[in-house]
PDB file of C-alpha atoms and ligand atoms in Angstrom:
ATOM      1  CA  UNK I   1      -7.601   5.684  11.974  1.00  0.00           C
ATOM      2  CA  UNK I   2      -7.098   4.936  15.691  1.00  0.00           C
ATOM      3  CA  UNK I   3      -3.724   3.273  15.115  1.00  0.00           C
ATOM      4  CA  UNK I   4      -2.514   6.220  13.007  1.00  0.00           C
ATOM      5  CA  UNK I   5      -3.524   8.682  15.726  1.00  0.00           C
ATOM      6  CA  UNK I   6      -1.864   6.554  18.391  1.00  0.00           C
ATOM      7  CA  UNK I   7       1.345   6.331  16.355  1.00  0.00           C
ATOM      8  CA  UNK I   8       1.348  10.125  15.852  1.00  0.00           C
ATOM      9  CA  UNK I   9       0.928  10.717  19.577  1.00  0.00           C
ATOM     10  CA  UNK I  10       3.777   8.326  20.361  1.00  0.00           C
ATOM     11  CA  UNK I  11       6.064  10.143  17.915  1.00  0.00           C
ATOM     12  CA  UNK I  12       5.066  13.565  19.240  1.00  0.00           C
ATOM     13  CA  UNK I  13       3.210  14.548  16.076  1.00  0.00           C
ATOM     14  CA  UNK I  14       0.053  16.638  16.506  1.00  0.00           C
ATOM     15  CA  UNK I  15      -2.836  14.964  14.679  1.00  0.00           C
ATOM     16  CA  UNK I  16      -6.392  15.972  14.014  1.00  0.00           C
ATOM     17  CA  UNK I  17      -9.115  13.573  12.890  1.00  0.00           C
ATOM     18  CA  UNK I  18     -11.824  15.256  10.835  1.00  0.00           C
ATOM     19  CA  UNK I  19     -14.766  12.880  10.994  1.00  0.00           C
ATOM     20  CA  UNK I  20     -17.040  13.597   8.032  1.00  0.00           C
ATOM     21  CA  UNK I  21     -20.603  12.443   7.465  1.00  0.00           C
ATOM     22  CA  UNK I  22     -20.809   9.553   4.984  1.00  0.00           C
ATOM     23  CA  UNK I  23     -23.473  11.510   3.080  1.00  0.00           C
ATOM     24  CA  UNK I  24     -21.277  14.609   2.735  1.00  0.00           C
ATOM     25  CA  UNK I  25     -21.511  16.362  -0.652  1.00  0.00           C
ATOM     26  CA  UNK I  26     -18.489  16.620  -2.938  1.00  0.00           C
ATOM     27  CA  UNK I  27     -18.521  20.418  -2.510  1.00  0.00           C
ATOM     28  CA  UNK I  28     -18.452  20.174   1.277  1.00  0.00           C
ATOM     29  CA  UNK I  29     -15.657  17.576   1.171  1.00  0.00           C
ATOM     30  CA  UNK I  30     -13.520  19.831  -1.051  1.00  0.00           C
ATOM     31  CA  UNK I  31     -14.252  22.727   1.296  1.00  0.00           C
ATOM     32  CA  UNK I  32     -13.034  20.664   4.287  1.00  0.00           C
ATOM     33  CA  UNK I  33      -9.847  19.728   2.418  1.00  0.00           C
ATOM     34  CA  UNK I  34      -9.204  23.359   1.496  1.00  0.00           C
ATOM     35  CA  UNK I  35      -9.563  24.371   5.135  1.00  0.00           C
ATOM     36  CA  UNK I  36      -6.794  21.911   6.023  1.00  0.00           C
ATOM     37  CA  UNK I  37      -4.658  23.139   3.109  1.00  0.00           C
ATOM     38  CA  UNK I  38      -4.629  26.597   4.675  1.00  0.00           C
ATOM     39  CA  UNK I  39      -4.420  25.459   8.323  1.00  0.00           C
ATOM     40  CA  UNK I  40      -0.911  26.331   9.549  1.00  0.00           C
ATOM     41  CA  UNK I  41      -1.024  23.630  12.245  1.00  0.00           C
ATOM     42  CA  UNK I  42      -1.277  20.963   9.568  1.00  0.00           C
ATOM     43  CA  UNK I  43       1.686  19.768   7.464  1.00  0.00           C
ATOM     44  CA  UNK I  44       0.205  16.522   6.202  1.00  0.00           C
ATOM     45  CA  UNK I  45      -3.266  15.533   4.999  1.00  0.00           C
ATOM     46  CA  UNK I  46      -4.480  11.948   4.525  1.00  0.00           C
ATOM     47  CA  UNK I  47      -7.880  11.345   2.981  1.00  0.00           C
ATOM     48  CA  UNK I  48      -8.904   7.868   4.159  1.00  0.00           C
ATOM     49  CA  UNK I  49      -9.949   5.715   1.203  1.00  0.00           C
ATOM     50  CA  UNK I  50     -12.174   4.242  -0.062  1.00  0.00           C
ATOM     51  CA  UNK I  51     -14.682   7.095  -0.185  1.00  0.00           C
ATOM     52  CA  UNK I  52     -18.447   6.527  -0.276  1.00  0.00           C
ATOM     53  CA  UNK I  53     -19.567   5.728  -3.851  1.00  0.00           C
ATOM     54  CA  UNK I  54     -21.216   9.105  -4.567  1.00  0.00           C
ATOM     55  CA  UNK I  55     -17.945  11.011  -4.107  1.00  0.00           C
ATOM     56  CA  UNK I  56     -15.334  11.706  -6.799  1.00  0.00           C
ATOM     57  CA  UNK I  57     -12.086  10.312  -5.358  1.00  0.00           C
ATOM     58  CA  UNK I  58      -9.806  11.759  -8.049  1.00  0.00           C
ATOM     59  CA  UNK I  59     -11.175  15.283  -7.609  1.00  0.00           C
ATOM     60  CA  UNK I  60     -10.887  15.015  -3.829  1.00  0.00           C
ATOM     61  CA  UNK I  61      -7.262  13.824  -3.954  1.00  0.00           C
ATOM     62  CA  UNK I  62      -6.447  16.589  -6.413  1.00  0.00           C
ATOM     63  CA  UNK I  63      -7.839  19.162  -3.963  1.00  0.00           C
ATOM     64  CA  UNK I  64      -5.169  18.238  -1.377  1.00  0.00           C
ATOM     65  CA  UNK I  65      -2.208  20.605  -1.543  1.00  0.00           C
ATOM     66  CA  UNK I  66       0.676  18.632  -3.150  1.00  0.00           C
ATOM     67  CA  UNK I  67       2.959  20.008  -0.395  1.00  0.00           C
ATOM     68  CA  UNK I  68       0.775  18.358   2.281  1.00  0.00           C
ATOM     69  CA  UNK I  69       0.040  15.157   0.357  1.00  0.00           C
ATOM     70  CA  UNK I  70       1.602  12.621   2.752  1.00  0.00           C
ATOM     71  CA  UNK I  71      -0.032   9.737   0.864  1.00  0.00           C
ATOM     72  CA  UNK I  72       1.600  10.786  -2.417  1.00  0.00           C
ATOM     73  CA  UNK I  73      -1.712  10.376  -4.258  1.00  0.00           C
ATOM     74  CA  UNK I  74      -1.937  13.851  -5.859  1.00  0.00           C
ATOM     75  CA  UNK I  75      -1.335  13.609  -9.647  1.00  0.00           C
ATOM     76  CA  UNK I  76       1.645  15.995  -9.336  1.00  0.00           C
ATOM     77  CA  UNK I  77       3.324  13.679  -6.823  1.00  0.00           C
ATOM     78  CA  UNK I  78       2.369  10.552  -8.776  1.00  0.00           C
ATOM     79  CA  UNK I  79       3.966  12.146 -11.867  1.00  0.00           C
ATOM     80  CA  UNK I  80       7.099  13.141  -9.956  1.00  0.00           C
ATOM     81  CA  UNK I  81       7.498   9.581  -8.675  1.00  0.00           C
ATOM     82  CA  UNK I  82       7.241   8.213 -12.211  1.00  0.00           C
ATOM     83  CA  UNK I  83       9.881  10.529 -13.645  1.00  0.00           C
ATOM     84  CA  UNK I  84      12.213   9.848 -10.723  1.00  0.00           C
ATOM     85  CA  UNK I  85      11.973  13.145  -8.836  1.00  0.00           C
ATOM     86  CA  UNK I  86      12.017  13.322  -5.032  1.00  0.00           C
ATOM     87  CA  UNK I  87       8.478  13.543  -3.732  1.00  0.00           C
ATOM     88  CA  UNK I  88       6.026  12.061  -1.267  1.00  0.00           C
ATOM     89  CA  UNK I  89       6.107   8.298  -1.850  1.00  0.00           C
ATOM     90  CA  UNK I  90       2.905   6.341  -1.058  1.00  0.00           C
ATOM     91  CA  UNK I  91       3.266   4.747   2.368  1.00  0.00           C
ATOM     92  CA  UNK I  92       2.838   1.018   1.701  1.00  0.00           C
ATOM     93  CA  UNK I  93       5.219   0.944  -1.298  1.00  0.00           C
ATOM     94  CA  UNK I  94       7.719   3.091   0.606  1.00  0.00           C
ATOM     95  CA  UNK I  95       7.539   0.608   3.500  1.00  0.00           C
ATOM     96  CA  UNK I  96       8.187  -2.314   1.160  1.00  0.00           C
ATOM     97  CA  UNK I  97      11.361  -0.717  -0.223  1.00  0.00           C
ATOM     98  CA  UNK I  98      12.432   0.080   3.350  1.00  0.00           C
ATOM     99  CA  UNK I  99      11.983  -3.591   4.355  1.00  0.00           C
ATOM    100  CA  UNK I 100      14.040  -4.776   1.360  1.00  0.00           C
ATOM    101  CA  UNK I 101      16.826  -2.271   2.103  1.00  0.00           C
ATOM    102  CA  UNK I 102      16.920  -2.965   5.852  1.00  0.00           C
ATOM    103  CA  UNK I 103      17.391  -6.679   5.127  1.00  0.00           C
ATOM    104  CA  UNK I 104      20.091  -5.930   2.523  1.00  0.00           C
ATOM    105  CA  UNK I 105      18.058  -7.597  -0.206  1.00  0.00           C
ATOM    106  CA  UNK I 106      19.426  -6.554  -3.577  1.00  0.00           C
ATOM    107  CA  UNK I 107      16.829  -5.360  -6.071  1.00  0.00           C
ATOM    108  CA  UNK I 108      18.979  -4.311  -9.029  1.00  0.00           C
ATOM    109  CA  UNK I 109      18.695  -6.670 -11.997  1.00  0.00           C
ATOM    110  CA  UNK I 110      16.188  -8.931 -10.225  1.00  0.00           C
ATOM    111  CA  UNK I 111      12.939 -10.142 -11.772  1.00  0.00           C
ATOM    112  CA  UNK I 112      10.045  -8.744  -9.759  1.00  0.00           C
ATOM    113  CA  UNK I 113       6.364  -9.493 -10.194  1.00  0.00           C
ATOM    114  CA  UNK I 114       3.780  -7.178  -8.667  1.00  0.00           C
ATOM    115  CA  UNK I 115       0.367  -8.793  -8.381  1.00  0.00           C
ATOM    116  CA  UNK I 116      -2.275  -6.039  -8.339  1.00  0.00           C
ATOM    117  CA  UNK I 117      -2.396  -2.714 -10.190  1.00  0.00           C
ATOM    118  CA  UNK I 118      -3.988  -0.363  -7.661  1.00  0.00           C
ATOM    119  CA  UNK I 119      -2.989   3.282  -7.404  1.00  0.00           C
ATOM    120  CA  UNK I 120      -2.267   2.756  -3.689  1.00  0.00           C
ATOM    121  CA  UNK I 121       0.138  -0.190  -3.950  1.00  0.00           C
ATOM    122  CA  UNK I 122       0.573  -1.969  -7.306  1.00  0.00           C
ATOM    123  CA  UNK I 123       1.447   0.940  -9.602  1.00  0.00           C
ATOM    124  CA  UNK I 124       3.681   2.857  -7.169  1.00  0.00           C
ATOM    125  CA  UNK I 125       5.623  -0.217  -5.960  1.00  0.00           C
ATOM    126  CA  UNK I 126       6.230  -1.130  -9.607  1.00  0.00           C
ATOM    127  CA  UNK I 127       7.631   2.383 -10.217  1.00  0.00           C
ATOM    128  CA  UNK I 128       9.865   2.151  -7.131  1.00  0.00           C
ATOM    129  CA  UNK I 129      11.182  -1.318  -8.021  1.00  0.00           C
ATOM    130  CA  UNK I 130      11.927  -0.034 -11.529  1.00  0.00           C
ATOM    131  CA  UNK I 131      13.768   2.928 -10.021  1.00  0.00           C
ATOM    132  CA  UNK I 132      15.867   0.367  -8.100  1.00  0.00           C
ATOM    133  CA  UNK I 133      16.670  -1.311 -11.436  1.00  0.00           C
ATOM    134  CA  UNK I 134      14.470  -4.399 -11.101  1.00  0.00           C
ATOM    135  CA  UNK I 135      12.829  -5.890 -14.183  1.00  0.00           C
ATOM    136  CA  UNK I 136       9.188  -5.468 -13.252  1.00  0.00           C
ATOM    137  CA  UNK I 137       6.069  -7.270 -14.417  1.00  0.00           C
ATOM    138  CA  UNK I 138       2.676  -6.071 -13.224  1.00  0.00           C
ATOM    139  CA  UNK I 139       0.084  -8.847 -13.063  1.00  0.00           C
ATOM    140  CA  UNK I 140      -3.622  -8.346 -12.368  1.00  0.00           C
ATOM    141  CA  UNK I 141      -6.991 -10.072 -12.510  1.00  0.00           C
ATOM    142  CA  UNK I 142      -6.827 -10.517 -16.314  1.00  0.00           C
ATOM    143  CA  UNK I 143      -3.299 -11.972 -16.331  1.00  0.00           C
ATOM    144  CA  UNK I 144      -3.323 -15.443 -17.871  1.00  0.00           C
ATOM    145  CA  UNK I 145      -0.003 -16.976 -16.879  1.00  0.00           C
ATOM    146  CA  UNK I 146       0.366 -15.917 -13.246  1.00  0.00           C
ATOM    147  CA  UNK I 147       1.932 -19.183 -11.979  1.00  0.00           C
ATOM    148  CA  UNK I 148       4.679 -18.924 -14.639  1.00  0.00           C
ATOM    149  CA  UNK I 149       5.323 -15.264 -13.856  1.00  0.00           C
ATOM    150  CA  UNK I 150       5.644 -15.984 -10.145  1.00  0.00           C
ATOM    151  CA  UNK I 151       7.866 -19.029 -10.774  1.00  0.00           C
ATOM    152  CA  UNK I 152      10.300 -16.778 -12.680  1.00  0.00           C
ATOM    153  CA  UNK I 153      10.407 -14.041 -10.055  1.00  0.00           C
ATOM    154  CA  UNK I 154      13.114 -13.280  -7.515  1.00  0.00           C
ATOM    155  CA  UNK I 155      10.817 -10.774  -5.792  1.00  0.00           C
ATOM    156  CA  UNK I 156       7.058 -11.308  -5.473  1.00  0.00           C
ATOM    157  CA  UNK I 157       4.838  -8.481  -4.194  1.00  0.00           C
ATOM    158  CA  UNK I 158       1.210  -9.453  -3.797  1.00  0.00           C
ATOM    159  CA  UNK I 159      -1.471  -6.818  -3.266  1.00  0.00           C
ATOM    160  CA  UNK I 160      -4.717  -8.259  -4.546  1.00  0.00           C
ATOM    161  CA  UNK I 161      -6.716  -8.929  -1.390  1.00  0.00           C
ATOM    162  CA  UNK I 162      -7.580 -12.587  -1.989  1.00  0.00           C
ATOM    163  CA  UNK I 163      -6.699 -15.097   0.743  1.00  0.00           C
ATOM    164  CA  UNK I 164      -4.192 -17.818  -0.278  1.00  0.00           C
ATOM    165  CA  UNK I 165      -4.364 -16.695  -3.937  1.00  0.00           C
ATOM    166  CA  UNK I 166      -0.603 -17.065  -4.479  1.00  0.00           C
ATOM    167  CA  UNK I 167       0.236 -20.737  -4.129  1.00  0.00           C
ATOM    168  CA  UNK I 168       3.324 -21.727  -2.161  1.00  0.00           C
ATOM    169  CA  UNK I 169       4.452 -24.098  -4.904  1.00  0.00           C
ATOM    170  CA  UNK I 170       4.694 -21.179  -7.386  1.00  0.00           C
ATOM    171  CA  UNK I 171       7.430 -19.533  -5.341  1.00  0.00           C
ATOM    172  CA  UNK I 172      10.930 -19.878  -6.778  1.00  0.00           C
ATOM    173  CA  UNK I 173      13.540 -21.349  -4.420  1.00  0.00           C
ATOM    174  CA  UNK I 174      15.182 -18.434  -2.585  1.00  0.00           C
ATOM    175  CA  UNK I 175      12.683 -15.797  -3.738  1.00  0.00           C
ATOM    176  CA  UNK I 176      11.688 -12.839  -1.564  1.00  0.00           C
ATOM    177  CA  UNK I 177       7.948 -12.643  -0.907  1.00  0.00           C
ATOM    178  CA  UNK I 178       6.207  -9.455   0.215  1.00  0.00           C
ATOM    179  CA  UNK I 179       2.587 -10.069   1.141  1.00  0.00           C
ATOM    180  CA  UNK I 180       0.507  -6.879   1.212  1.00  0.00           C
ATOM    181  CA  UNK I 181      -2.879  -8.629   1.483  1.00  0.00           C
ATOM    182  CA  UNK I 182      -4.899  -8.314   4.677  1.00  0.00           C
ATOM    183  CA  UNK I 183      -7.800 -10.724   4.359  1.00  0.00           C
ATOM    184  CA  UNK I 184     -10.214 -11.888   6.981  1.00  0.00           C
ATOM    185  CA  UNK I 185     -11.111 -15.598   6.937  1.00  0.00           C
ATOM    186  CA  UNK I 186     -13.566 -17.488   9.152  1.00  0.00           C
ATOM    187  CA  UNK I 187     -11.869 -19.257  12.048  1.00  0.00           C
ATOM    188  CA  UNK I 188     -14.227 -20.756  14.644  1.00  0.00           C
ATOM    189  CA  UNK I 189     -11.238 -21.605  16.870  1.00  0.00           C
ATOM    190  CA  UNK I 190     -10.319 -17.919  17.235  1.00  0.00           C
ATOM    191  CA  UNK I 191     -12.096 -15.829  19.931  1.00  0.00           C
ATOM    192  CA  UNK I 192     -13.239 -13.343  17.281  1.00  0.00           C
ATOM    193  CA  UNK I 193     -14.447 -16.074  14.915  1.00  0.00           C
ATOM    194  CA  UNK I 194     -12.066 -14.892  12.194  1.00  0.00           C
ATOM    195  CA  UNK I 195      -8.369 -14.290  11.612  1.00  0.00           C
ATOM    196  CA  UNK I 196      -6.273 -12.223   9.249  1.00  0.00           C
ATOM    197  CA  UNK I 197      -4.265 -13.857   6.477  1.00  0.00           C
ATOM    198  CA  UNK I 198      -2.319 -12.554   3.488  1.00  0.00           C
ATOM    199  CA  UNK I 199      -2.619 -13.232  -0.248  1.00  0.00           C
ATOM    200  CA  UNK I 200       0.084 -15.897  -0.110  1.00  0.00           C
ATOM    201  CA  UNK I 201      -0.065 -19.492   1.185  1.00  0.00           C
ATOM    202  CA  UNK I 202       2.375 -18.667   3.943  1.00  0.00           C
ATOM    203  CA  UNK I 203       3.317 -22.136   5.219  1.00  0.00           C
ATOM    204  CA  UNK I 204       4.109 -23.586   1.806  1.00  0.00           C
ATOM    205  CA  UNK I 205       5.706 -20.406   0.467  1.00  0.00           C
ATOM    206  CA  UNK I 206       7.983 -20.031   3.484  1.00  0.00           C
ATOM    207  CA  UNK I 207       9.568 -23.415   2.749  1.00  0.00           C
ATOM    208  CA  UNK I 208      10.861 -22.030  -0.555  1.00  0.00           C
ATOM    209  CA  UNK I 209      11.313 -18.296   0.067  1.00  0.00           C
ATOM    210  CA  UNK I 210      14.538 -16.859   1.467  1.00  0.00           C
ATOM    211  CA  UNK I 211      12.461 -14.087   3.069  1.00  0.00           C
ATOM    212  CA  UNK I 212       8.698 -13.716   3.456  1.00  0.00           C
ATOM    213  CA  UNK I 213       6.624 -11.095   5.286  1.00  0.00           C
ATOM    214  CA  UNK I 214       3.914 -12.386   7.642  1.00  0.00           C
ATOM    215  CA  UNK I 215       0.324 -11.181   7.888  1.00  0.00           C
ATOM    216  CA  UNK I 216      -0.426  -9.619  10.279  1.00  0.00           C
ATOM    217  CA  UNK I 217       2.774  -7.876  11.278  1.00  0.00           C
ATOM    218  CA  UNK I 218       4.810  -7.582   8.076  1.00  0.00           C
ATOM    219  CA  UNK I 219       4.019  -4.731   5.721  1.00  0.00           C
ATOM    220  CA  UNK I 220       1.114  -3.314   7.775  1.00  0.00           C
ATOM    221  CA  UNK I 221       3.112  -1.669  10.592  1.00  0.00           C
ATOM    222  CA  UNK I 222       5.574  -0.297   8.002  1.00  0.00           C
ATOM    223  CA  UNK I 223       2.761   1.604   6.285  1.00  0.00           C
ATOM    224  CA  UNK I 224       2.024   3.627   9.406  1.00  0.00           C
ATOM    225  CA  UNK I 225       5.739   4.146  10.069  1.00  0.00           C
ATOM    226  CA  UNK I 226       6.195   5.551   6.553  1.00  0.00           C
ATOM    227  CA  UNK I 227       3.129   7.755   6.949  1.00  0.00           C
ATOM    228  CA  UNK I 228       4.798   9.330   9.984  1.00  0.00           C
ATOM    229  CA  UNK I 229       8.073   9.625   8.087  1.00  0.00           C
ATOM    230  CA  UNK I 230       6.264  11.475   5.264  1.00  0.00           C
TER     231      UNK I 230
HETATM  232  N1  LIG U   1      -6.900   2.934   2.202  1.00  0.00           N
HETATM  233  C1  LIG U   1      -6.148   1.794   2.142  1.00  0.00           C
HETATM  234  N2  LIG U   1      -4.843   2.105   2.118  1.00  0.00           N
HETATM  235  C2  LIG U   1      -4.756   3.447   2.167  1.00  0.00           C
HETATM  236  C3  LIG U   1      -3.654   4.351   2.182  1.00  0.00           C
HETATM  237  O1  LIG U   1      -2.480   3.987   2.133  1.00  0.00           O
HETATM  238  N3  LIG U   1      -3.992   5.668   2.236  1.00  0.00           N
HETATM  239  C4  LIG U   1      -5.281   6.102   2.289  1.00  0.00           C
HETATM  240  N4  LIG U   1      -5.500   7.408   2.336  1.00  0.00           N
HETATM  241  N5  LIG U   1      -6.313   5.296   2.280  1.00  0.00           N
HETATM  242  C5  LIG U   1      -6.054   3.979   2.219  1.00  0.00           C
END
């Protein structure tokens, strides 16, 4: 939350953090969201996920006014994205498309595999890649032939949250690898005792990939940039 607030301040965007009690009731949460819906100072609302277990995430996201839904998580905006209408696009997927376009990486006709089927990354990036005319496969924890799928892919997007899950040797020569994972692994040699790594075996994969995003520093900063853009 701190980095989002800092980025807003830097861009001259007024931001307000509403810090809610972790034991808040569903009713009170909806009430807080409705207050922001009708607050004229506020154009965009982001409900930080995940919510505590006792809360209904779908109902809470649906309470956000679709016109202020800068995460693009309201069912109306999710539906608009799927049928190809202009709408709020979820920030991480929007950032991924922005990276591909800024580096002039062609998407049309390419085989893309998306590893992970979350509502935040996997499903929306698959919709966006499809919109850009890629042939998209969505893989997930029950997928049986992941190495083969990755080996056949020109674009690999991994968003599963498991360190080094995607092996470097699976990457096709010249493929483009977008690593959305942010995983903490023990590292006694680091001052903090841990370090952040992606889902992909970076060293091995970078020998084969034409482009690969690092972790930290690749997709992460783009997410905040796209939040501000929304
Ligand atoms: N938690 C992890 N990623 C996100 C995101 O993009 N938006 C929100 N609201 N919560 C998240």
